[in-house]
Amino acid sequence: MLKRLRLFIHTYDPAKFSLIYSLKAVFALILSGLIAYFCSGLGATVWAINGASNIFFLNAIDGTNKEKFFYLSLFLAVSLAFIFSANYVDAFGVWLFVPTFIWFFIASTSSILSQNLNKVLLGASFTSIIILAFKHSHGSIDSKEIAIGFFIGGVTATLIRVLNFSGYGLFTKRSFSALLDDIILTNNAKNESKFEFWQNKTVQNIANLKNIFSKNSVNLKDTKLIKNHTRAIFYLYKMEELIYCISTIRSRYFSNDDRKTLFNRLQKEIDYNLNELKNLFVKKDVNLKFDTYNRVKSLKEMPIFMASLDVLYNLFKIIVAGGEEKIALKAKRQKLSFVKLKETLNLKNQLFQFSLKYSFAVAFSVFIASVSGINRGMWIALGVVTVMRANATAVKNVTKDAIISTILGMAVGIGIVFVFKDTPEFYLFVLLAAFFIFYLKTFPYTVWNFSLIVALAIYFSIITPNFSDLIFFRFIDMCIGFLIAVIISMTIWPFKSKDELMPKFMQNLTNLSDSIDDMIDVEKKGEFYKNTHKSINGINEFKTVIKESKKSEFLPLYENLKEINLTILKLKSYLSTTQDEDSEITKNDLTMLKRRFEMIQNKINKLPFYFYEDTKELFLNKDTKTLFLMNKIASKQEEIYHFFD
């Protein structure tokens, strides 16, 4: 049980960064609360804690420390503007839905300019709803007191959040050790489902690290730090190659022939070597083993498998030797163009449609609350904001998860209050509740929402003795909001998971075609693994959409895409370890495979196409192993081709 819990925690917080982030958040809450209490009294203290919480809830803000500081300061400024204008805005009465619609439309479409701006404006919008809900429950608000508290909490939390206590070196060491743990878990996956999960998790973690390193490179001025940063990029790319190599050999672990024991020993030796690589990041000696590898190689069989194994063990040696990867990581900046703006702001654009739906849903919930006179009706709007998504299927799924986790959270939270209220242990639960609402933010939504509701029950019990009734009626209000979100998402421009099936599939064909193109053009160094990353992510997303839309008839397409991607990886490994005397012929054969992807797309799009089904006359390559792998790709292409007959 304890082992499974550790694995679950490692899945969502492998390098303990969420733990550090949460401890910083709790420290910020306590410090801002103390400062506000001594500076302005108890009333400001509550809002100082609220302001600090909001800063740490914006954990998805991306960029350099300067960019984070700018956007967090912008959030604070917009939130303060809402606080000072709350009384004027609420004076609209039943017409409050009009400014609500306008503001939420602006906030949701701001992603055209910047994803960070979008997160900030939507976060500030959430704060505005909380302010109005508080005003409706108390009749009036002291804007000055709230603003002072929120400002103290916001500034304190921003400074604590932006400051780095661990340092760049410790970050990289923890990141790479966690990454190697992910690769080990991938290597030890007992079935295809677990393998896909850990492979996708590792690939995503590598992508996240690339993004972080691309941002950090802007801040580095010291020569030593720049050198270490360059070395870290080298390790990162080699880790990416490791996960792809393991993907090509792991099927041998499950062979049922007389060499099963040998392959099990090979798997353990690879595990050992991966663990040894972790010593690089704690300044210990690395002692690689090659015994089983040499034994398998001495058999002089399985040339395709051995090609991948050669690449893997060579990677072990290259990583230990160290180096400097010449591929530069550059941060991608979102650029605004009037063409893109024009394309977005029309009724056929999905983002524009969602922005209208989202703002209408929130405005409608505000209108319902105003007209019906529901006490604390702004909680209905909170319900809409909580579950509204671009995908109607996702709205239904997250609504179900929200209801289930809320009911469980209410039961546990109320139980904790009844058992521990008026005891010293209760204050420990207050601190734990604050910690977990930040720590579990990176975990599945149901887990995080459960912790949030438990925390709300505990904090409501401090505010009022009738806390159980309060939280129950707020839950009913939010359920009304959930219902509004579901109805609007299903009736106005409904975009469901099934609508994503073919676009996702076509993009996967393009990604696989690009991978082959990168093998043809040897000048595109580093591009092959970038496209492999796209393919793995794209194929995984395609599978998710199939499940969400319950279109199991598309599963054969998923299996074919996955097999083609794996075979392309094997072909890449094999070609990189052999002397190709007929490289031009190989390029010609690869070009034929690339064109077959294009012809499949043309067939689907009802454009002119030609598709040779007889693969015996398709390739000119004389190498039997290369020919075997190419024919395997071609046969899977043919299955995809006939799927659309």
PDB file of C-alpha atoms in Angstrom, residues 459-606:
ATOM      1  CA  TYR A 459     -12.685  27.227   7.063  1.00  0.00           C
ATOM      2  CA  PHE A 460     -16.472  27.712   6.951  1.00  0.00           C
ATOM      3  CA  SER A 461     -16.645  26.119  10.416  1.00  0.00           C
ATOM      4  CA  ILE A 462     -14.377  28.909  11.700  1.00  0.00           C
ATOM      5  CA  ILE A 463     -16.614  31.607  10.169  1.00  0.00           C
ATOM      6  CA  THR A 464     -20.041  30.327  11.272  1.00  0.00           C
ATOM      7  CA  PRO A 465     -21.498  27.574  13.497  1.00  0.00           C
ATOM      8  CA  ASN A 466     -24.004  26.741  10.711  1.00  0.00           C
ATOM      9  CA  PHE A 467     -21.175  25.845   8.363  1.00  0.00           C
ATOM     10  CA  SER A 468     -22.700  22.510   7.231  1.00  0.00           C
ATOM     11  CA  ASP A 469     -25.877  24.244   6.004  1.00  0.00           C
ATOM     12  CA  LEU A 470     -23.777  26.981   4.377  1.00  0.00           C
ATOM     13  CA  ILE A 471     -21.598  24.582   2.423  1.00  0.00           C
ATOM     14  CA  PHE A 472     -24.598  22.438   1.421  1.00  0.00           C
ATOM     15  CA  PHE A 473     -26.549  25.373  -0.030  1.00  0.00           C
ATOM     16  CA  ARG A 474     -23.436  26.703  -1.803  1.00  0.00           C
ATOM     17  CA  PHE A 475     -23.063  23.248  -3.349  1.00  0.00           C
ATOM     18  CA  ILE A 476     -26.663  23.404  -4.605  1.00  0.00           C
ATOM     19  CA  ASP A 477     -25.967  26.861  -6.097  1.00  0.00           C
ATOM     20  CA  MET A 478     -22.862  25.562  -7.868  1.00  0.00           C
ATOM     21  CA  CYS A 479     -24.810  22.561  -9.191  1.00  0.00           C
ATOM     22  CA  ILE A 480     -27.199  25.018 -10.854  1.00  0.00           C
ATOM     23  CA  GLY A 481     -24.112  26.580 -12.446  1.00  0.00           C
ATOM     24  CA  PHE A 482     -22.901  23.134 -13.537  1.00  0.00           C
ATOM     25  CA  LEU A 483     -26.263  22.493 -15.188  1.00  0.00           C
ATOM     26  CA  ILE A 484     -26.158  25.832 -17.037  1.00  0.00           C
ATOM     27  CA  ALA A 485     -22.651  25.069 -18.304  1.00  0.00           C
ATOM     28  CA  VAL A 486     -23.657  21.591 -19.548  1.00  0.00           C
ATOM     29  CA  ILE A 487     -26.825  22.813 -21.304  1.00  0.00           C
ATOM     30  CA  ILE A 488     -25.109  25.734 -23.040  1.00  0.00           C
ATOM     31  CA  SER A 489     -22.065  23.682 -24.102  1.00  0.00           C
ATOM     32  CA  MET A 490     -24.359  20.972 -25.543  1.00  0.00           C
ATOM     33  CA  THR A 491     -26.749  23.313 -27.376  1.00  0.00           C
ATOM     34  CA  ILE A 492     -24.724  26.310 -28.625  1.00  0.00           C
ATOM     35  CA  TRP A 493     -22.052  25.327 -31.158  1.00  0.00           C
ATOM     36  CA  PRO A 494     -21.602  21.936 -29.493  1.00  0.00           C
ATOM     37  CA  PHE A 495     -18.030  20.758 -30.038  1.00  0.00           C
ATOM     38  CA  LYS A 496     -17.678  17.184 -28.824  1.00  0.00           C
ATOM     39  CA  SER A 497     -14.770  14.766 -28.630  1.00  0.00           C
ATOM     40  CA  LYS A 498     -16.001  12.931 -31.719  1.00  0.00           C
ATOM     41  CA  ASP A 499     -15.506  16.162 -33.702  1.00  0.00           C
ATOM     42  CA  GLU A 500     -11.788  15.978 -32.880  1.00  0.00           C
ATOM     43  CA  LEU A 501     -11.278  12.439 -34.199  1.00  0.00           C
ATOM     44  CA  MET A 502     -10.428  13.158 -37.824  1.00  0.00           C
ATOM     45  CA  PRO A 503      -8.428  16.376 -37.234  1.00  0.00           C
ATOM     46  CA  LYS A 504      -6.313  14.511 -34.644  1.00  0.00           C
ATOM     47  CA  PHE A 505      -5.882  11.543 -36.970  1.00  0.00           C
ATOM     48  CA  MET A 506      -4.855  13.712 -39.930  1.00  0.00           C
ATOM     49  CA  GLN A 507      -2.339  15.557 -37.766  1.00  0.00           C
ATOM     50  CA  ASN A 508      -0.834  12.228 -36.735  1.00  0.00           C
ATOM     51  CA  LEU A 509      -0.367  11.258 -40.382  1.00  0.00           C
ATOM     52  CA  THR A 510       1.439  14.562 -40.913  1.00  0.00           C
ATOM     53  CA  ASN A 511       3.663  13.997 -37.864  1.00  0.00           C
ATOM     54  CA  LEU A 512       4.679  10.503 -39.043  1.00  0.00           C
ATOM     55  CA  SER A 513       5.318  11.811 -42.551  1.00  0.00           C
ATOM     56  CA  ASP A 514       7.543  14.545 -41.070  1.00  0.00           C
ATOM     57  CA  SER A 515       9.535  11.947 -39.099  1.00  0.00           C
ATOM     58  CA  ILE A 516      10.296  10.073 -42.313  1.00  0.00           C
ATOM     59  CA  ASP A 517      11.164  13.346 -44.022  1.00  0.00           C
ATOM     60  CA  ASP A 518      13.704  14.030 -41.257  1.00  0.00           C
ATOM     61  CA  MET A 519      15.331  10.657 -41.966  1.00  0.00           C
ATOM     62  CA  ILE A 520      15.596  11.595 -45.652  1.00  0.00           C
ATOM     63  CA  ASP A 521      17.135  15.007 -44.967  1.00  0.00           C
ATOM     64  CA  VAL A 522      20.153  14.269 -42.762  1.00  0.00           C
ATOM     65  CA  GLU A 523      20.834  18.003 -42.433  1.00  0.00           C
ATOM     66  CA  LYS A 524      17.832  18.314 -40.096  1.00  0.00           C
ATOM     67  CA  LYS A 525      19.803  17.316 -37.005  1.00  0.00           C
ATOM     68  CA  GLY A 526      17.627  17.056 -33.919  1.00  0.00           C
ATOM     69  CA  GLU A 527      14.372  17.431 -35.860  1.00  0.00           C
ATOM     70  CA  PHE A 528      13.644  13.683 -35.913  1.00  0.00           C
ATOM     71  CA  TYR A 529      13.196  13.411 -32.142  1.00  0.00           C
ATOM     72  CA  LYS A 530      11.154  16.609 -32.057  1.00  0.00           C
ATOM     73  CA  ASN A 531       8.712  15.025 -34.489  1.00  0.00           C
ATOM     74  CA  THR A 532       8.824  11.735 -32.576  1.00  0.00           C
ATOM     75  CA  HIS A 533       7.766  13.699 -29.500  1.00  0.00           C
ATOM     76  CA  LYS A 534       4.891  15.211 -31.508  1.00  0.00           C
ATOM     77  CA  SER A 535       3.883  11.766 -32.758  1.00  0.00           C
ATOM     78  CA  ILE A 536       3.817  10.157 -29.299  1.00  0.00           C
ATOM     79  CA  ASN A 537       1.773  13.034 -27.881  1.00  0.00           C
ATOM     80  CA  GLY A 538      -0.516  13.122 -30.904  1.00  0.00           C
ATOM     81  CA  ILE A 539      -1.166   9.365 -30.902  1.00  0.00           C
ATOM     82  CA  ASN A 540      -1.886   9.462 -27.171  1.00  0.00           C
ATOM     83  CA  GLU A 541      -4.327  12.369 -27.641  1.00  0.00           C
ATOM     84  CA  PHE A 542      -6.011  10.445 -30.459  1.00  0.00           C
ATOM     85  CA  LYS A 543      -6.534   7.478 -28.125  1.00  0.00           C
ATOM     86  CA  THR A 544      -7.976   9.779 -25.435  1.00  0.00           C
ATOM     87  CA  VAL A 545     -10.431  11.297 -27.918  1.00  0.00           C
ATOM     88  CA  ILE A 546     -11.499   7.794 -29.032  1.00  0.00           C
ATOM     89  CA  LYS A 547     -12.270   6.865 -25.427  1.00  0.00           C
ATOM     90  CA  GLU A 548     -14.069  10.124 -24.632  1.00  0.00           C
ATOM     91  CA  SER A 549     -16.214   9.908 -27.768  1.00  0.00           C
ATOM     92  CA  LYS A 550     -16.810   6.139 -27.271  1.00  0.00           C
ATOM     93  CA  LYS A 551     -15.880   5.476 -30.908  1.00  0.00           C
ATOM     94  CA  SER A 552     -14.144   2.127 -30.438  1.00  0.00           C
ATOM     95  CA  GLU A 553     -14.239   1.481 -34.210  1.00  0.00           C
ATOM     96  CA  PHE A 554     -11.318   3.944 -34.492  1.00  0.00           C
ATOM     97  CA  LEU A 555      -9.067   1.868 -32.199  1.00  0.00           C
ATOM     98  CA  PRO A 556      -7.520  -0.055 -35.158  1.00  0.00           C
ATOM     99  CA  LEU A 557      -6.340   3.303 -36.539  1.00  0.00           C
ATOM    100  CA  TYR A 558      -4.740   4.090 -33.192  1.00  0.00           C
ATOM    101  CA  GLU A 559      -2.992   0.705 -33.108  1.00  0.00           C
ATOM    102  CA  ASN A 560      -1.697   1.189 -36.658  1.00  0.00           C
ATOM    103  CA  LEU A 561      -0.383   4.687 -35.917  1.00  0.00           C
ATOM    104  CA  LYS A 562       1.358   3.440 -32.788  1.00  0.00           C
ATOM    105  CA  GLU A 563       2.954   0.508 -34.636  1.00  0.00           C
ATOM    106  CA  ILE A 564       4.131   2.744 -37.495  1.00  0.00           C
ATOM    107  CA  ASN A 565       5.737   5.195 -35.056  1.00  0.00           C
ATOM    108  CA  LEU A 566       7.544   2.374 -33.241  1.00  0.00           C
ATOM    109  CA  THR A 567       8.754   0.841 -36.512  1.00  0.00           C
ATOM    110  CA  ILE A 568      10.045   4.234 -37.698  1.00  0.00           C
ATOM    111  CA  LEU A 569      12.063   4.442 -34.465  1.00  0.00           C
ATOM    112  CA  LYS A 570      13.489   0.967 -35.075  1.00  0.00           C
ATOM    113  CA  LEU A 571      14.330   1.871 -38.662  1.00  0.00           C
ATOM    114  CA  LYS A 572      16.085   5.046 -37.478  1.00  0.00           C
ATOM    115  CA  SER A 573      18.157   3.029 -34.972  1.00  0.00           C
ATOM    116  CA  TYR A 574      19.014   0.348 -37.517  1.00  0.00           C
ATOM    117  CA  LEU A 575      20.094   2.804 -40.213  1.00  0.00           C
ATOM    118  CA  SER A 576      22.229   4.737 -37.706  1.00  0.00           C
ATOM    119  CA  THR A 577      24.265   1.608 -36.820  1.00  0.00           C
ATOM    120  CA  THR A 578      24.807   0.123 -40.303  1.00  0.00           C
ATOM    121  CA  GLN A 579      26.898   1.094 -43.306  1.00  0.00           C
ATOM    122  CA  ASP A 580      24.340   2.105 -45.919  1.00  0.00           C
ATOM    123  CA  GLU A 581      26.063   1.630 -49.277  1.00  0.00           C
ATOM    124  CA  ASP A 582      22.924   2.573 -51.196  1.00  0.00           C
ATOM    125  CA  SER A 583      21.901   5.692 -49.297  1.00  0.00           C
ATOM    126  CA  GLU A 584      20.202   7.226 -52.332  1.00  0.00           C
ATOM    127  CA  ILE A 585      18.072   4.103 -52.792  1.00  0.00           C
ATOM    128  CA  THR A 586      17.163   4.213 -49.085  1.00  0.00           C
ATOM    129  CA  LYS A 587      16.160   7.873 -49.433  1.00  0.00           C
ATOM    130  CA  ASN A 588      14.040   6.973 -52.461  1.00  0.00           C
ATOM    131  CA  ASP A 589      12.276   4.203 -50.530  1.00  0.00           C
ATOM    132  CA  LEU A 590      11.678   6.533 -47.574  1.00  0.00           C
ATOM    133  CA  THR A 591      10.228   9.083 -49.986  1.00  0.00           C
ATOM    134  CA  MET A 592       7.771   6.433 -51.195  1.00  0.00           C
ATOM    135  CA  LEU A 593       6.647   5.837 -47.599  1.00  0.00           C
ATOM    136  CA  LYS A 594       6.227   9.576 -47.095  1.00  0.00           C
ATOM    137  CA  ARG A 595       4.110   9.891 -50.250  1.00  0.00           C
ATOM    138  CA  ARG A 596       1.850   7.062 -49.106  1.00  0.00           C
ATOM    139  CA  PHE A 597       0.921   9.154 -46.042  1.00  0.00           C
ATOM    140  CA  GLU A 598       0.088  12.036 -48.369  1.00  0.00           C
ATOM    141  CA  MET A 599      -2.041   9.778 -50.582  1.00  0.00           C
ATOM    142  CA  ILE A 600      -4.008   8.520 -47.565  1.00  0.00           C
ATOM    143  CA  GLN A 601      -4.724  12.137 -46.641  1.00  0.00           C
ATOM    144  CA  ASN A 602      -5.763  12.896 -50.223  1.00  0.00           C
ATOM    145  CA  LYS A 603      -8.141   9.930 -50.217  1.00  0.00           C
ATOM    146  CA  ILE A 604      -9.768  11.118 -46.993  1.00  0.00           C
ATOM    147  CA  ASN A 605     -10.029  14.682 -48.329  1.00  0.00           C
ATOM    148  CA  LYS A 606     -11.486  13.377 -51.622  1.00  0.00           C
TER     149      LYS A 606
END
